[in-house]
Amino acid sequence: MKSNIVLIGFMGSGKSITGKLLAYRLGYSFVDTDTAIEQEYKTKIKDMFAKEGEAVFRQRETATIQKLAQKSHQVISTGGGVATKETDMQELRKNGIVIALTAMPHTILKRTGNDKRPLLAKKSNEERLKTIIELMAKRAPFYKKADLIIKTDDTTPLQNVEIIMKYLK
Ligand code: SKM
């Protein structure tokens, strides 16, 4: 029986808040890969992107995932790009049920208003929407490989948890 729940999806799809609530409900620990990386390397992701580049961040992300995949009874909220890395996903799937949270580009635009996400930072709304649409088109085929897909445009995080709990029964 697989014992981790792995949440994948675009930035702003609701993985962190849904994941925290789900972990509480299941009595599991909650891990956010972005936060785990920031803690391990004592650097904010936006600074890592700026100083060391995205490739270094992606290597660190893979190393973090390798470690997390060895543990059990966790809800793992993954960074928005993790689903596109086949080997990371293979590791996570060994002991994890994969659930994708999705949302339309306009919903993502509304939910990602702050500056902490380097791929969307320092852009006008129009430019951010264009980036979201382009990135989402590339990533959608990867998100579709999940065991369960939840559209979150009109759901609350608590409703997402209910949908997941029903699926796990
Ligand atoms: O993992 C972070 C980072 O900003 C990259 C990213 C992405 O590629 O969509 C999403 C964030 O969760």
Tab-separated table of N, CA and C and ligand atoms in Angstrom:
chain	number	residue	atom	x	y	z
A	1	MET	N	0.855	-1.205	0.000
A	1	MET	CA	0.000	0.000	0.000
A	1	MET	C	0.890	1.254	0.000
A	2	LYS	N	0.677	2.138	-0.979
A	2	LYS	CA	1.484	3.364	-1.046
A	2	LYS	C	1.083	4.297	0.087
A	3	SER	N	2.060	4.951	0.694
A	3	SER	CA	1.661	5.733	1.866
A	3	SER	C	1.935	7.230	1.767
A	4	ASN	N	2.504	7.687	0.666
A	4	ASN	CA	2.629	9.143	0.509
A	4	ASN	C	1.558	9.658	-0.454
A	5	ILE	N	1.185	10.910	-0.253
A	5	ILE	CA	0.306	11.577	-1.215
A	5	ILE	C	1.145	12.690	-1.830
A	6	VAL	N	1.256	12.670	-3.147
A	6	VAL	CA	2.100	13.643	-3.847
A	6	VAL	C	1.195	14.591	-4.639
A	7	LEU	N	1.263	15.862	-4.311
A	7	LEU	CA	0.451	16.848	-5.033
A	7	LEU	C	1.310	17.504	-6.102
A	8	ILE	N	0.826	17.457	-7.333
A	8	ILE	CA	1.529	18.137	-8.425
A	8	ILE	C	0.595	19.200	-9.010
A	9	GLY	N	1.162	20.127	-9.750
A	9	GLY	CA	0.331	21.147	-10.390
A	9	GLY	C	1.070	22.463	-10.487
A	10	PHE	N	0.457	23.367	-11.222
A	10	PHE	CA	1.051	24.663	-11.516
A	10	PHE	C	1.137	25.513	-10.249
A	11	MET	N	2.037	26.490	-10.259
A	11	MET	CA	2.066	27.486	-9.176
A	11	MET	C	0.665	28.059	-9.022
A	12	GLY	N	0.204	28.199	-7.804
A	12	GLY	CA	-1.116	28.807	-7.592
A	12	GLY	C	-2.289	27.852	-7.777
A	13	SER	N	-2.000	26.566	-7.915
A	13	SER	CA	-3.118	25.618	-8.074
A	13	SER	C	-3.697	25.195	-6.727
A	14	GLY	N	-3.041	25.590	-5.636
A	14	GLY	CA	-3.591	25.307	-4.304
A	14	GLY	C	-2.939	24.129	-3.597
A	15	LYS	N	-1.760	23.700	-4.080
A	15	LYS	CA	-1.118	22.501	-3.497
A	15	LYS	C	-0.751	22.687	-2.025
A	16	SER	N	-0.211	23.838	-1.681
A	16	SER	CA	0.291	24.005	-0.304
A	16	SER	C	-0.847	24.009	0.709
A	17	ILE	N	-1.862	24.806	0.451
A	17	ILE	CA	-2.941	24.905	1.441
A	17	ILE	C	-3.747	23.599	1.488
A	18	THR	N	-4.032	23.044	0.313
A	18	THR	CA	-4.752	21.760	0.282
A	18	THR	C	-3.903	20.682	0.965
A	19	GLY	N	-2.615	20.695	0.672
A	19	GLY	CA	-1.712	19.689	1.248
A	19	GLY	C	-1.652	19.765	2.761
A	20	LYS	N	-1.599	20.983	3.289
A	20	LYS	CA	-1.540	21.136	4.754
A	20	LYS	C	-2.815	20.593	5.397
A	21	LEU	N	-3.952	20.954	4.806
A	21	LEU	CA	-5.231	20.489	5.362
A	21	LEU	C	-5.353	18.965	5.248
A	22	LEU	N	-4.897	18.435	4.128
A	22	LEU	CA	-4.974	16.981	3.912
A	22	LEU	C	-4.082	16.232	4.903
A	23	ALA	N	-2.883	16.760	5.100
A	23	ALA	CA	-1.947	16.120	6.039
A	23	ALA	C	-2.554	16.087	7.437
A	24	TYR	N	-3.166	17.188	7.824
A	24	TYR	CA	-3.804	17.262	9.146
A	24	TYR	C	-4.892	16.205	9.247
A	25	ARG	N	-5.698	16.118	8.207
A	25	ARG	CA	-6.820	15.165	8.194
A	25	ARG	C	-6.328	13.713	8.271
A	26	LEU	N	-5.233	13.425	7.591
A	26	LEU	CA	-4.723	12.046	7.553
A	26	LEU	C	-3.789	11.731	8.723
A	27	GLY	N	-3.363	12.755	9.447
A	27	GLY	CA	-2.360	12.546	10.493
A	27	GLY	C	-0.984	12.282	9.904
A	28	TYR	N	-0.740	12.796	8.707
A	28	TYR	CA	0.555	12.641	8.035
A	28	TYR	C	1.384	13.913	8.259
A	29	SER	N	2.676	13.825	7.957
A	29	SER	CA	3.445	15.064	7.968
A	29	SER	C	3.268	15.768	6.617
A	30	PHE	N	3.458	17.075	6.627
A	30	PHE	CA	3.338	17.857	5.400
A	30	PHE	C	4.713	18.373	4.997
A	31	VAL	N	5.069	18.169	3.747
A	31	VAL	CA	6.343	18.702	3.245
A	31	VAL	C	6.103	19.438	1.935
A	32	ASP	N	6.651	20.624	1.852
A	32	ASP	CA	6.587	21.393	0.611
A	32	ASP	C	8.012	21.383	0.050
A	33	THR	N	8.182	20.891	-1.164
A	33	THR	CA	9.558	20.732	-1.664
A	33	THR	C	10.277	22.086	-1.749
A	34	ASP	N	9.551	23.141	-2.135
A	34	ASP	CA	10.184	24.468	-2.210
A	34	ASP	C	10.707	24.900	-0.836
A	35	THR	N	9.875	24.709	0.187
A	35	THR	CA	10.285	25.101	1.542
A	35	THR	C	11.460	24.242	2.011
A	36	ALA	N	11.403	22.934	1.720
A	36	ALA	CA	12.487	22.035	2.136
A	36	ALA	C	13.817	22.473	1.506
A	37	ILE	N	13.770	22.864	0.240
A	37	ILE	CA	14.990	23.315	-0.455
A	37	ILE	C	15.491	24.621	0.175
A	38	GLU	N	14.571	25.536	0.430
A	38	GLU	CA	14.977	26.825	1.031
A	38	GLU	C	15.620	26.596	2.398
A	39	GLN	N	15.058	25.650	3.160
A	39	GLN	CA	15.621	25.399	4.495
A	39	GLN	C	16.988	24.736	4.392
A	40	GLU	N	17.093	23.742	3.509
A	40	GLU	CA	18.370	23.024	3.411
A	40	GLU	C	19.504	23.932	2.927
A	41	TYR	N	19.198	24.781	1.946
A	41	TYR	CA	20.267	25.607	1.367
A	41	TYR	C	20.282	27.032	1.926
A	42	LYS	N	19.390	27.251	2.896
A	42	LYS	CA	19.317	28.558	3.577
A	42	LYS	C	19.276	29.727	2.588
A	43	THR	N	18.562	29.529	1.513
A	43	THR	CA	18.430	30.570	0.482
A	43	THR	C	17.005	30.554	-0.057
A	44	LYS	N	16.432	31.699	-0.277
A	44	LYS	CA	15.102	31.794	-0.888
A	44	LYS	C	15.215	31.358	-2.352
A	45	ILE	N	14.166	30.706	-2.845
A	45	ILE	CA	14.215	30.206	-4.225
A	45	ILE	C	14.456	31.336	-5.224
A	46	LYS	N	13.825	32.481	-4.976
A	46	LYS	CA	14.037	33.565	-5.954
A	46	LYS	C	15.502	34.018	-5.968
A	47	ASP	N	16.168	33.950	-4.815
A	47	ASP	CA	17.599	34.307	-4.783
A	47	ASP	C	18.451	33.214	-5.447
A	48	MET	N	18.030	31.947	-5.254
A	48	MET	CA	18.753	30.837	-5.898
A	48	MET	C	18.694	30.993	-7.424
A	49	PHE	N	17.500	31.295	-7.935
A	49	PHE	CA	17.338	31.504	-9.385
A	49	PHE	C	18.236	32.650	-9.839
A	50	ALA	N	18.237	33.740	-9.040
A	50	ALA	CA	18.971	34.936	-9.457
A	50	ALA	C	20.482	34.727	-9.385
A	51	LYS	N	20.939	34.071	-8.292
A	51	LYS	CA	22.400	33.985	-8.087
A	51	LYS	C	23.015	32.759	-8.743
A	52	GLU	N	22.293	31.598	-8.634
A	52	GLU	CA	22.911	30.358	-9.115
A	52	GLU	C	22.284	29.813	-10.391
A	53	GLY	N	21.095	30.298	-10.688
A	53	GLY	CA	20.437	29.879	-11.931
A	53	GLY	C	19.443	28.747	-11.714
A	54	GLU	N	18.526	28.607	-12.677
A	54	GLU	CA	17.469	27.606	-12.536
A	54	GLU	C	18.018	26.183	-12.522
A	55	ALA	N	19.078	25.922	-13.295
A	55	ALA	CA	19.599	24.548	-13.387
A	55	ALA	C	20.065	24.039	-12.023
A	56	VAL	N	20.710	24.921	-11.262
A	56	VAL	CA	21.183	24.539	-9.924
A	56	VAL	C	19.971	24.253	-9.027
A	57	PHE	N	18.957	25.115	-9.122
A	57	PHE	CA	17.734	24.880	-8.344
A	57	PHE	C	17.139	23.511	-8.692
A	58	ARG	N	17.082	23.183	-9.982
A	58	ARG	CA	16.476	21.913	-10.413
A	58	ARG	C	17.257	20.713	-9.874
A	59	GLN	N	18.607	20.830	-9.824
A	59	GLN	CA	19.406	19.727	-9.248
A	59	GLN	C	19.097	19.555	-7.771
A	60	ARG	N	18.983	20.668	-7.074
A	60	ARG	CA	18.692	20.621	-5.637
A	60	ARG	C	17.296	20.050	-5.402
A	61	GLU	N	16.400	20.404	-6.302
A	61	GLU	CA	15.021	19.898	-6.197
A	61	GLU	C	15.027	18.366	-6.331
A	62	THR	N	15.779	17.868	-7.304
A	62	THR	CA	15.867	16.420	-7.503
A	62	THR	C	16.473	15.738	-6.278
A	63	ALA	N	17.525	16.323	-5.719
A	63	ALA	CA	18.166	15.736	-4.525
A	63	ALA	C	17.178	15.697	-3.356
A	64	THR	N	16.410	16.753	-3.204
A	64	THR	CA	15.420	16.826	-2.120
A	64	THR	C	14.352	15.750	-2.314
A	65	ILE	N	13.910	15.579	-3.543
A	65	ILE	CA	12.877	14.587	-3.835
A	65	ILE	C	13.386	13.164	-3.586
A	66	GLN	N	14.619	12.909	-3.950
A	66	GLN	CA	15.213	11.569	-3.690
A	66	GLN	C	15.104	11.232	-2.212
A	67	LYS	N	15.395	12.221	-1.373
A	67	LYS	CA	15.356	11.980	0.087
A	67	LYS	C	13.916	11.781	0.562
A	68	LEU	N	13.032	12.657	0.119
A	68	LEU	CA	11.635	12.571	0.590
A	68	LEU	C	10.983	11.258	0.152
A	69	ALA	N	11.353	10.788	-1.035
A	69	ALA	CA	10.727	9.575	-1.566
A	69	ALA	C	11.038	8.342	-0.710
A	70	GLN	N	12.071	8.423	0.116
A	70	GLN	CA	12.438	7.293	0.989
A	70	GLN	C	11.551	7.226	2.228
A	71	LYS	N	10.871	8.328	2.524
A	71	LYS	CA	10.082	8.371	3.766
A	71	LYS	C	8.614	8.070	3.468
A	72	SER	N	7.838	7.831	4.542
A	72	SER	CA	6.426	7.501	4.307
A	72	SER	C	5.495	8.364	5.151
A	73	HIS	N	4.198	8.205	4.894
A	73	HIS	CA	3.146	8.945	5.609
A	73	HIS	C	3.365	10.463	5.547
A	74	GLN	N	3.600	10.926	4.333
A	74	GLN	CA	3.765	12.360	4.118
A	74	GLN	C	2.808	12.822	3.021
A	75	VAL	N	2.343	14.052	3.140
A	75	VAL	CA	1.728	14.722	1.989
A	75	VAL	C	2.827	15.619	1.440
A	76	ILE	N	3.204	15.377	0.187
A	76	ILE	CA	4.307	16.137	-0.416
A	76	ILE	C	3.738	17.094	-1.461
A	77	SER	N	3.876	18.382	-1.189
A	77	SER	CA	3.466	19.383	-2.172
A	77	SER	C	4.701	19.722	-3.003
A	78	THR	N	4.620	19.480	-4.297
A	78	THR	CA	5.822	19.639	-5.125
A	78	THR	C	5.850	21.013	-5.807
A	79	GLY	N	7.025	21.478	-6.139
A	79	GLY	CA	7.179	22.701	-6.923
A	79	GLY	C	6.518	22.506	-8.296
A	80	GLY	N	6.104	23.604	-8.892
A	80	GLY	CA	5.334	23.533	-10.142
A	80	GLY	C	6.010	22.798	-11.294
A	81	GLY	N	7.350	22.706	-11.273
A	81	GLY	CA	8.042	22.072	-12.393
A	81	GLY	C	8.358	20.601	-12.184
A	82	VAL	N	8.116	20.086	-10.985
A	82	VAL	CA	8.538	18.716	-10.660
A	82	VAL	C	7.876	17.674	-11.563
A	83	ALA	N	6.594	17.883	-11.855
A	83	ALA	CA	5.850	16.885	-12.633
A	83	ALA	C	6.478	16.627	-14.003
A	84	THR	N	7.265	17.583	-14.504
A	84	THR	CA	7.858	17.425	-15.843
A	84	THR	C	9.163	16.625	-15.801
A	85	LYS	N	9.626	16.275	-14.594
A	85	LYS	CA	10.898	15.548	-14.490
A	85	LYS	C	10.593	14.068	-14.256
A	86	GLU	N	10.722	13.285	-15.313
A	86	GLU	CA	10.282	11.886	-15.281
A	86	GLU	C	10.924	11.081	-14.154
A	87	THR	N	12.241	11.265	-13.947
A	87	THR	CA	12.884	10.425	-12.927
A	87	THR	C	12.449	10.827	-11.515
A	88	ASP	N	12.250	12.110	-11.294
A	88	ASP	CA	11.741	12.548	-9.982
A	88	ASP	C	10.366	11.945	-9.740
A	89	MET	N	9.534	11.944	-10.792
A	89	MET	CA	8.178	11.411	-10.637
A	89	MET	C	8.207	9.907	-10.417
A	90	GLN	N	9.123	9.214	-11.094
A	90	GLN	CA	9.249	7.762	-10.867
A	90	GLN	C	9.561	7.472	-9.409
A	91	GLU	N	10.484	8.243	-8.852
A	91	GLU	CA	10.857	8.069	-7.438
A	91	GLU	C	9.645	8.288	-6.542
A	92	LEU	N	8.940	9.395	-6.796
A	92	LEU	CA	7.801	9.750	-5.948
A	92	LEU	C	6.668	8.727	-6.067
A	93	ARG	N	6.504	8.163	-7.266
A	93	ARG	CA	5.418	7.201	-7.487
A	93	ARG	C	5.646	5.869	-6.787
A	94	LYS	N	6.903	5.525	-6.489
A	94	LYS	CA	7.179	4.216	-5.876
A	94	LYS	C	6.369	4.044	-4.607
A	95	ASN	N	6.275	5.109	-3.814
A	95	ASN	CA	5.520	5.014	-2.567
A	95	ASN	C	4.463	6.122	-2.488
A	96	GLY	N	4.039	6.629	-3.649
A	96	GLY	CA	3.123	7.773	-3.591
A	96	GLY	C	1.988	7.727	-4.597
A	97	ILE	N	0.820	8.131	-4.119
A	97	ILE	CA	-0.336	8.341	-5.005
A	97	ILE	C	-0.209	9.781	-5.496
A	98	VAL	N	-0.315	9.972	-6.808
A	98	VAL	CA	-0.084	11.314	-7.372
A	98	VAL	C	-1.418	11.995	-7.698
A	99	ILE	N	-1.591	13.169	-7.149
A	99	ILE	CA	-2.831	13.930	-7.369
A	99	ILE	C	-2.476	15.286	-7.968
A	100	ALA	N	-3.107	15.599	-9.107
A	100	ALA	CA	-2.847	16.898	-9.751
A	100	ALA	C	-3.954	17.878	-9.402
A	101	LEU	N	-3.562	19.084	-9.041
A	101	LEU	CA	-4.517	20.179	-8.881
A	101	LEU	C	-4.334	21.078	-10.096
A	102	THR	N	-5.430	21.368	-10.779
A	102	THR	CA	-5.318	22.207	-11.977
A	102	THR	C	-6.186	23.453	-11.824
A	103	ALA	N	-5.922	24.444	-12.644
A	103	ALA	CA	-6.752	25.654	-12.677
A	103	ALA	C	-6.503	26.360	-14.003
A	104	MET	N	-7.471	27.145	-14.420
A	104	MET	CA	-7.360	27.887	-15.675
A	104	MET	C	-6.329	29.013	-15.529
A	105	PRO	N	-5.691	29.425	-16.640
A	105	PRO	CA	-4.674	30.483	-16.556
A	105	PRO	C	-5.128	31.743	-15.815
A	106	HIS	N	-6.385	32.189	-16.032
A	106	HIS	CA	-6.840	33.412	-15.348
A	106	HIS	C	-6.929	33.214	-13.844
A	107	THR	N	-7.295	32.010	-13.435
A	107	THR	CA	-7.356	31.707	-11.996
A	107	THR	C	-5.943	31.753	-11.420
A	108	ILE	N	-4.999	31.159	-12.146
A	108	ILE	CA	-3.598	31.149	-11.692
A	108	ILE	C	-3.076	32.587	-11.601
A	109	LEU	N	-3.417	33.388	-12.597
A	109	LEU	CA	-2.966	34.785	-12.604
A	109	LEU	C	-3.431	35.500	-11.334
A	110	LYS	N	-4.703	35.292	-10.974
A	110	LYS	CA	-5.254	35.948	-9.774
A	110	LYS	C	-4.552	35.469	-8.511
A	111	ARG	N	-4.205	34.165	-8.491
A	111	ARG	CA	-3.642	33.595	-7.257
A	111	ARG	C	-2.145	33.804	-7.107
A	112	THR	N	-1.482	34.265	-8.141
A	112	THR	CA	-0.019	34.399	-8.068
A	112	THR	C	0.387	35.868	-8.173
A	113	GLY	N	-0.279	36.670	-7.368
A	113	GLY	CA	-0.046	38.103	-7.459
A	113	GLY	C	1.259	38.586	-6.843
A	114	ASN	N	1.918	37.779	-6.044
A	114	ASN	CA	3.114	38.315	-5.370
A	114	ASN	C	4.394	37.987	-6.145
A	115	ASP	N	5.499	38.380	-5.571
A	115	ASP	CA	6.766	38.400	-6.296
A	115	ASP	C	7.672	37.209	-5.995
A	116	LYS	N	7.137	36.229	-5.190
A	116	LYS	CA	8.099	35.221	-4.724
A	116	LYS	C	8.396	34.116	-5.749
A	117	ARG	N	7.637	34.086	-6.842
A	117	ARG	CA	7.843	33.032	-7.828
A	117	ARG	C	8.669	33.578	-8.993
A	118	PRO	N	9.913	33.162	-9.076
A	118	PRO	CA	10.813	33.796	-10.054
A	118	PRO	C	10.341	33.690	-11.494
A	119	LEU	N	9.641	32.607	-11.841
A	119	LEU	CA	9.241	32.472	-13.246
A	119	LEU	C	8.145	33.462	-13.634
A	120	LEU	N	7.454	34.011	-12.625
A	120	LEU	CA	6.370	34.957	-12.925
A	120	LEU	C	6.653	36.366	-12.409
A	121	ALA	N	7.806	36.547	-11.781
A	121	ALA	CA	8.078	37.823	-11.116
A	121	ALA	C	8.433	38.928	-12.112
A	122	LYS	N	8.278	40.136	-11.636
A	122	LYS	CA	8.697	41.337	-12.373
A	122	LYS	C	8.153	41.388	-13.786
A	123	LYS	N	6.882	41.062	-13.911
A	123	LYS	CA	6.246	41.131	-15.227
A	123	LYS	C	4.923	41.846	-15.068
A	124	SER	N	4.433	42.438	-16.163
A	124	SER	CA	3.087	43.028	-16.115
A	124	SER	C	2.091	41.873	-16.095
A	125	ASN	N	0.835	42.174	-15.750
A	125	ASN	CA	-0.202	41.134	-15.734
A	125	ASN	C	-0.316	40.433	-17.081
A	126	GLU	N	-0.229	41.234	-18.126
A	126	GLU	CA	-0.363	40.678	-19.481
A	126	GLU	C	0.777	39.691	-19.775
A	127	GLU	N	1.992	40.103	-19.404
A	127	GLU	CA	3.156	39.223	-19.637
A	127	GLU	C	3.072	37.967	-18.782
A	128	ARG	N	2.583	38.157	-17.542
A	128	ARG	CA	2.474	36.983	-16.651
A	128	ARG	C	1.458	35.982	-17.214
A	129	LEU	N	0.337	36.517	-17.720
A	129	LEU	CA	-0.686	35.622	-18.279
A	129	LEU	C	-0.108	34.852	-19.468
A	130	LYS	N	0.664	35.540	-20.291
A	130	LYS	CA	1.264	34.895	-21.471
A	130	LYS	C	2.214	33.776	-21.012
A	131	THR	N	3.037	34.081	-20.004
A	131	THR	CA	3.973	33.076	-19.482
A	131	THR	C	3.208	31.888	-18.900
A	132	ILE	N	2.144	32.187	-18.157
A	132	ILE	CA	1.344	31.110	-17.556
A	132	ILE	C	0.771	30.211	-18.659
A	133	ILE	N	0.209	30.827	-19.696
A	133	ILE	CA	-0.408	30.040	-20.782
A	133	ILE	C	0.648	29.170	-21.471
A	134	GLU	N	1.814	29.757	-21.735
A	134	GLU	CA	2.872	28.998	-22.430
A	134	GLU	C	3.386	27.840	-21.591
A	135	LEU	N	3.696	28.147	-20.319
A	135	LEU	CA	4.224	27.103	-19.429
A	135	LEU	C	3.194	26.001	-19.207
A	136	MET	N	1.935	26.420	-19.058
A	136	MET	CA	0.879	25.451	-18.789
A	136	MET	C	0.690	24.502	-19.972
A	137	ALA	N	0.796	25.056	-21.174
A	137	ALA	CA	0.640	24.205	-22.369
A	137	ALA	C	1.717	23.119	-22.383
A	138	LYS	N	2.932	23.477	-21.955
A	138	LYS	CA	4.030	22.494	-21.916
A	138	LYS	C	3.819	21.466	-20.811
A	139	ARG	N	3.239	21.913	-19.710
A	139	ARG	CA	3.164	21.047	-18.532
A	139	ARG	C	1.893	20.209	-18.446
A	140	ALA	N	0.847	20.677	-19.118
A	140	ALA	CA	-0.452	19.977	-18.995
A	140	ALA	C	-0.337	18.470	-19.265
A	141	PRO	N	0.414	18.031	-20.291
A	141	PRO	CA	0.490	16.585	-20.535
A	141	PRO	C	1.095	15.822	-19.346
A	142	PHE	N	1.974	16.470	-18.593
A	142	PHE	CA	2.592	15.815	-17.426
A	142	PHE	C	1.603	15.765	-16.259
A	143	TYR	N	0.869	16.854	-16.069
A	143	TYR	CA	-0.111	16.874	-14.975
A	143	TYR	C	-1.203	15.819	-15.228
A	144	LYS	N	-1.481	15.552	-16.500
A	144	LYS	CA	-2.544	14.580	-16.841
A	144	LYS	C	-2.192	13.150	-16.449
A	145	LYS	N	-0.918	12.904	-16.159
A	145	LYS	CA	-0.520	11.526	-15.806
A	145	LYS	C	-0.854	11.167	-14.358
A	146	ALA	N	-1.439	12.106	-13.635
A	146	ALA	CA	-1.734	11.862	-12.216
A	146	ALA	C	-2.793	10.772	-12.049
A	147	ASP	N	-2.839	10.188	-10.847
A	147	ASP	CA	-3.863	9.181	-10.543
A	147	ASP	C	-5.234	9.841	-10.401
A	148	LEU	N	-5.238	11.071	-9.930
A	148	LEU	CA	-6.491	11.813	-9.755
A	148	LEU	C	-6.222	13.264	-10.153
A	149	ILE	N	-7.164	13.872	-10.866
A	149	ILE	CA	-7.009	15.283	-11.270
A	149	ILE	C	-8.184	16.074	-10.696
A	150	ILE	N	-7.882	17.156	-10.011
A	150	ILE	CA	-8.951	17.996	-9.442
A	150	ILE	C	-8.851	19.392	-10.037
A	151	LYS	N	-9.954	19.863	-10.615
A	151	LYS	CA	-10.005	21.247	-11.121
A	151	LYS	C	-10.347	22.153	-9.949
A	152	THR	N	-9.479	23.100	-9.671
A	152	THR	CA	-9.657	23.864	-8.431
A	152	THR	C	-10.184	25.289	-8.650
A	153	ASP	N	-10.589	25.623	-9.870
A	153	ASP	CA	-11.046	27.003	-10.117
A	153	ASP	C	-12.188	27.396	-9.177
A	154	ASP	N	-13.108	26.455	-8.990
A	154	ASP	CA	-14.305	26.780	-8.194
A	154	ASP	C	-14.415	25.952	-6.921
A	155	THR	N	-13.331	25.364	-6.494
A	155	THR	CA	-13.396	24.597	-5.240
A	155	THR	C	-12.574	25.309	-4.172
A	156	THR	N	-12.928	25.059	-2.915
A	156	THR	CA	-12.109	25.572	-1.814
A	156	THR	C	-11.096	24.479	-1.474
A	157	PRO	N	-10.009	24.838	-0.763
A	157	PRO	CA	-9.055	23.807	-0.351
A	157	PRO	C	-9.714	22.683	0.456
A	158	LEU	N	-10.689	23.040	1.292
A	158	LEU	CA	-11.372	21.998	2.075
A	158	LEU	C	-12.159	21.048	1.171
A	159	GLN	N	-12.758	21.604	0.130
A	159	GLN	CA	-13.471	20.736	-0.825
A	159	GLN	C	-12.485	19.825	-1.560
A	160	ASN	N	-11.308	20.356	-1.870
A	160	ASN	CA	-10.281	19.509	-2.506
A	160	ASN	C	-9.945	18.331	-1.598
A	161	VAL	N	-9.830	18.624	-0.314
A	161	VAL	CA	-9.501	17.563	0.652
A	161	VAL	C	-10.609	16.507	0.661
A	162	GLU	N	-11.862	16.957	0.632
A	162	GLU	CA	-12.980	15.998	0.633
A	162	GLU	C	-12.915	15.094	-0.602
A	163	ILE	N	-12.616	15.692	-1.743
A	163	ILE	CA	-12.525	14.907	-2.992
A	163	ILE	C	-11.405	13.867	-2.858
A	164	ILE	N	-10.288	14.283	-2.282
A	164	ILE	CA	-9.150	13.362	-2.138
A	164	ILE	C	-9.491	12.255	-1.140
A	165	MET	N	-10.137	12.610	-0.035
A	165	MET	CA	-10.491	11.604	0.976
A	165	MET	C	-11.420	10.551	0.365
A	166	LYS	N	-12.368	10.990	-0.456
A	166	LYS	CA	-13.297	10.038	-1.111
A	166	LYS	C	-12.512	9.103	-2.027
A	167	TYR	N	-11.569	9.690	-2.753
A	167	TYR	CA	-10.758	8.886	-3.686
A	167	TYR	C	-9.918	7.851	-2.933
A	168	LEU	N	-9.455	8.210	-1.759
A	168	LEU	CA	-8.557	7.311	-1.008
A	168	LEU	C	-9.310	6.164	-0.319
A	169	LYS	N	-10.611	6.303	-0.174
A	169	LYS	CA	-11.410	5.282	0.551
A	169	LYS	C	-11.380	3.926	-0.122
B	1	SKM	O1	9.487	25.417	-7.482
B	1	SKM	C1	9.154	26.790	-7.532
B	1	SKM	C2	9.977	27.489	-8.544
B	1	SKM	O2	9.666	28.851	-8.454
B	1	SKM	C3	9.725	26.966	-9.958
B	1	SKM	C4	8.308	26.633	-10.219
B	1	SKM	C5	7.910	26.217	-11.570
B	1	SKM	O3	8.781	25.816	-12.354
B	1	SKM	O4	6.702	26.244	-11.869
B	1	SKM	C6	7.357	26.659	-9.233
B	1	SKM	C7	7.665	26.962	-7.835
B	1	SKM	O5	6.893	26.100	-7.000
